[in-house]
Amino acid sequence: MRAKRPQAWPTWPRHGDDKYPSMLIFRWIVLLLMAGGLLCFAMYIGTGNVRWRALGVRIVKWTVVAGLAFFAVLILERMAMIL
């Protein structure tokens, strides 16, 4: 029988651990916001009303900004763990 391979970074949680539910919440929020943006674009295509396109662009833009900020915080946390 093979020996179990040691973990490379024992302080980091494995995939599927429920230690950090914030990542799951963030994924759902991003998914729902992107779906909302796509729905706005679909409404724009269906109705031709420019208001829906502007709302869809605004939702997608702020979703991307929030995602970049969230991942910047994750990177800073990882850097703090290493130092």
Rosetta silent file (secondary structure, phi, psi, omega in degrees, C-alpha in Angstrom):
SEQUENCE: MRAKRPQAWPTWPRHGDDKYPSMLIFRWIVLLLMAGGLLCFAMYIGTGNVRWRALGVRIVKWTVVAGLAFFAVLILERMAMIL
SCORE:     score description
SCORE:     0.000 S_00000001
   1 L     0.000  139.666 -179.141    0.000    0.000    0.000 S_00000001
   2 L   -74.416  148.647  174.356    1.286    3.489   -0.861 S_00000001
   3 L   -77.344  147.355 -179.417    2.143    6.022    1.797 S_00000001
   4 L   -73.252  133.106 -177.928   -0.093    9.076    1.904 S_00000001
   5 L   -75.205  133.842 -179.386    1.505   12.098    0.277 S_00000001
   6 L   -70.391  152.116  179.213    1.919   15.112    2.623 S_00000001
   7 L   -72.663  141.330 -178.542    0.015   18.280    1.886 S_00000001
   8 L   -70.425  -45.406  179.981    2.070   21.069    0.274 S_00000001
   9 L  -124.362   89.039 -174.945    0.457   23.915    2.220 S_00000001
  10 L   -66.178  -18.199 -179.403   -1.104   22.507    5.383 S_00000001
  11 L   -82.641  -16.516 -179.377   -2.439   25.901    6.505 S_00000001
  12 L   -87.814  140.954  179.939   -4.583   26.345    3.390 S_00000001
  13 L   -71.628  146.469  175.241   -8.005   24.673    3.336 S_00000001
  14 L   -75.053  162.892  176.802   -8.609   21.841    0.914 S_00000001
  15 L   -64.526  134.448  178.335  -11.291   22.133   -1.732 S_00000001
  16 L    95.149   -7.063  176.768  -14.671   21.354   -0.259 S_00000001
  17 L   -70.456  142.407  179.404  -13.831   22.379    3.298 S_00000001
  18 L   -93.766   21.286 -177.959  -16.608   24.323    4.986 S_00000001
  19 L   -70.109  -34.481 -177.812  -14.105   26.399    6.904 S_00000001
  20 L  -123.436   87.104  179.898  -14.631   29.469    4.688 S_00000001
  21 L   -75.055   -7.758 -179.049  -18.270   29.781    3.534 S_00000001
  22 H   -63.508  -33.534  179.492  -17.595   33.326    2.287 S_00000001
  23 H   -65.754  -40.371  178.241  -16.241   31.943   -0.993 S_00000001
  24 H   -64.584  -42.672  178.971  -19.470   30.029   -1.617 S_00000001
  25 H   -63.147  -43.745  179.759  -21.540   33.115   -0.846 S_00000001
  26 H   -62.278  -42.464  179.422  -19.361   35.227   -3.154 S_00000001
  27 H   -60.996  -42.004  179.466  -19.694   32.715   -5.985 S_00000001
  28 H   -66.886  -40.082  179.057  -23.481   32.734   -5.703 S_00000001
  29 H   -63.042  -45.419  179.783  -23.630   36.525   -5.607 S_00000001
  30 H   -63.652  -42.499  179.083  -21.444   36.821   -8.716 S_00000001
  31 H   -60.576  -45.126 -179.491  -23.468   34.145  -10.500 S_00000001
  32 H   -68.189  -37.295  177.581  -26.752   35.895   -9.726 S_00000001
  33 H   -66.758  -41.301  177.514  -25.407   39.317  -10.727 S_00000001
  34 H   -65.022  -39.121  176.707  -24.108   37.970  -14.032 S_00000001
  35 H   -63.957  -38.181  176.273  -27.458   36.281  -14.646 S_00000001
  36 H   -63.796  -40.252  177.099  -29.156   39.613  -13.905 S_00000001
  37 H   -63.931  -43.265  177.846  -26.892   41.362  -16.393 S_00000001
  38 H   -64.289  -37.381  177.623  -27.657   38.759  -19.054 S_00000001
  39 H   -64.141  -39.889  177.173  -31.368   39.112  -18.338 S_00000001
  40 H   -63.057  -42.036  178.354  -31.075   42.884  -18.819 S_00000001
  41 H   -65.798  -36.127  176.775  -29.322   42.357  -22.162 S_00000001
  42 H   -65.630  -39.191  176.954  -32.035   39.891  -23.194 S_00000001
  43 H   -65.364  -36.398  177.607  -34.685   42.467  -22.292 S_00000001
  44 H   -64.193  -43.937  179.305  -32.801   45.046  -24.386 S_00000001
  45 H   -64.283  -40.360 -177.746  -32.758   42.696  -27.379 S_00000001
  46 H   -71.848  -39.583 -174.597  -36.445   41.882  -26.901 S_00000001
  47 H  -101.658  -24.833 -176.137  -37.747   45.401  -26.344 S_00000001
  48 L    78.565    6.219 -179.603  -35.129   47.609  -27.997 S_00000001
  49 L   -81.310  122.964 -175.579  -35.247   49.922  -24.955 S_00000001
  50 H   -66.379  -23.627  179.612  -31.771   51.401  -24.320 S_00000001
  51 H   -57.906  -38.322 -179.813  -32.487   51.605  -20.585 S_00000001
  52 H   -67.218  -39.168  178.751  -32.077   47.803  -20.269 S_00000001
  53 H   -64.798  -43.756  179.722  -28.683   47.854  -22.000 S_00000001
  54 H   -62.525  -41.169  178.492  -27.424   50.638  -19.723 S_00000001
  55 H   -66.307  -40.267  178.658  -28.606   48.741  -16.643 S_00000001
  56 H   -64.282  -42.092  177.992  -26.975   45.518  -17.876 S_00000001
  57 H   -64.058  -41.593  179.923  -23.658   47.256  -18.519 S_00000001
  58 H   -64.295  -42.206  179.475  -23.773   48.855  -15.070 S_00000001
  59 H   -64.112  -46.807 -178.826  -24.494   45.523  -13.345 S_00000001
  60 H   -65.591  -40.331 -179.599  -21.703   43.692  -15.191 S_00000001
  61 H   -60.902  -48.939 -177.738  -19.233   46.546  -14.615 S_00000001
  62 H   -73.102  -25.012  173.420  -19.760   46.627  -10.853 S_00000001
  63 H   -66.785  -43.215  178.558  -19.727   42.833  -10.664 S_00000001
  64 H   -65.837  -42.255  178.882  -16.278   42.798  -12.276 S_00000001
  65 H   -62.066  -44.910  179.220  -15.042   45.587   -9.982 S_00000001
  66 H   -64.896  -38.001  178.159  -16.310   43.743   -6.894 S_00000001
  67 H   -64.995  -42.667  177.696  -14.736   40.500   -8.110 S_00000001
  68 H   -63.612  -40.420  177.843  -11.362   42.137   -8.628 S_00000001
  69 H   -65.215  -41.539 -179.863  -11.517   43.686   -5.157 S_00000001
  70 H   -62.708  -45.406 -178.912  -12.480   40.354   -3.588 S_00000001
  71 H   -72.017  -27.628  173.246   -9.620   38.510   -5.251 S_00000001
  72 H   -64.154  -40.519  176.742   -7.188   41.284   -4.312 S_00000001
  73 H   -64.892  -40.889  177.398   -8.156   40.711   -0.682 S_00000001
  74 H   -61.750  -42.213  179.440   -7.644   36.963   -1.094 S_00000001
  75 H   -64.647  -42.291  178.703   -4.189   37.514   -2.582 S_00000001
  76 H   -64.150  -37.803  176.507   -3.239   39.876    0.246 S_00000001
  77 H   -63.117  -42.642  179.257   -4.419   37.295    2.817 S_00000001
  78 H   -65.152  -39.570  178.686   -2.283   34.605    1.194 S_00000001
  79 H   -65.784  -35.899  178.156    0.717   36.922    1.144 S_00000001
  80 H   -68.162  -32.328  178.074    0.202   37.685    4.837 S_00000001
  81 H   -68.231  -36.885 -177.045    0.140   33.935    5.599 S_00000001
  82 H   -72.667  -41.168 -178.774    3.453   33.435    3.828 S_00000001
  83 L   -77.384    0.000    0.000    5.176   36.351    5.527 S_00000001
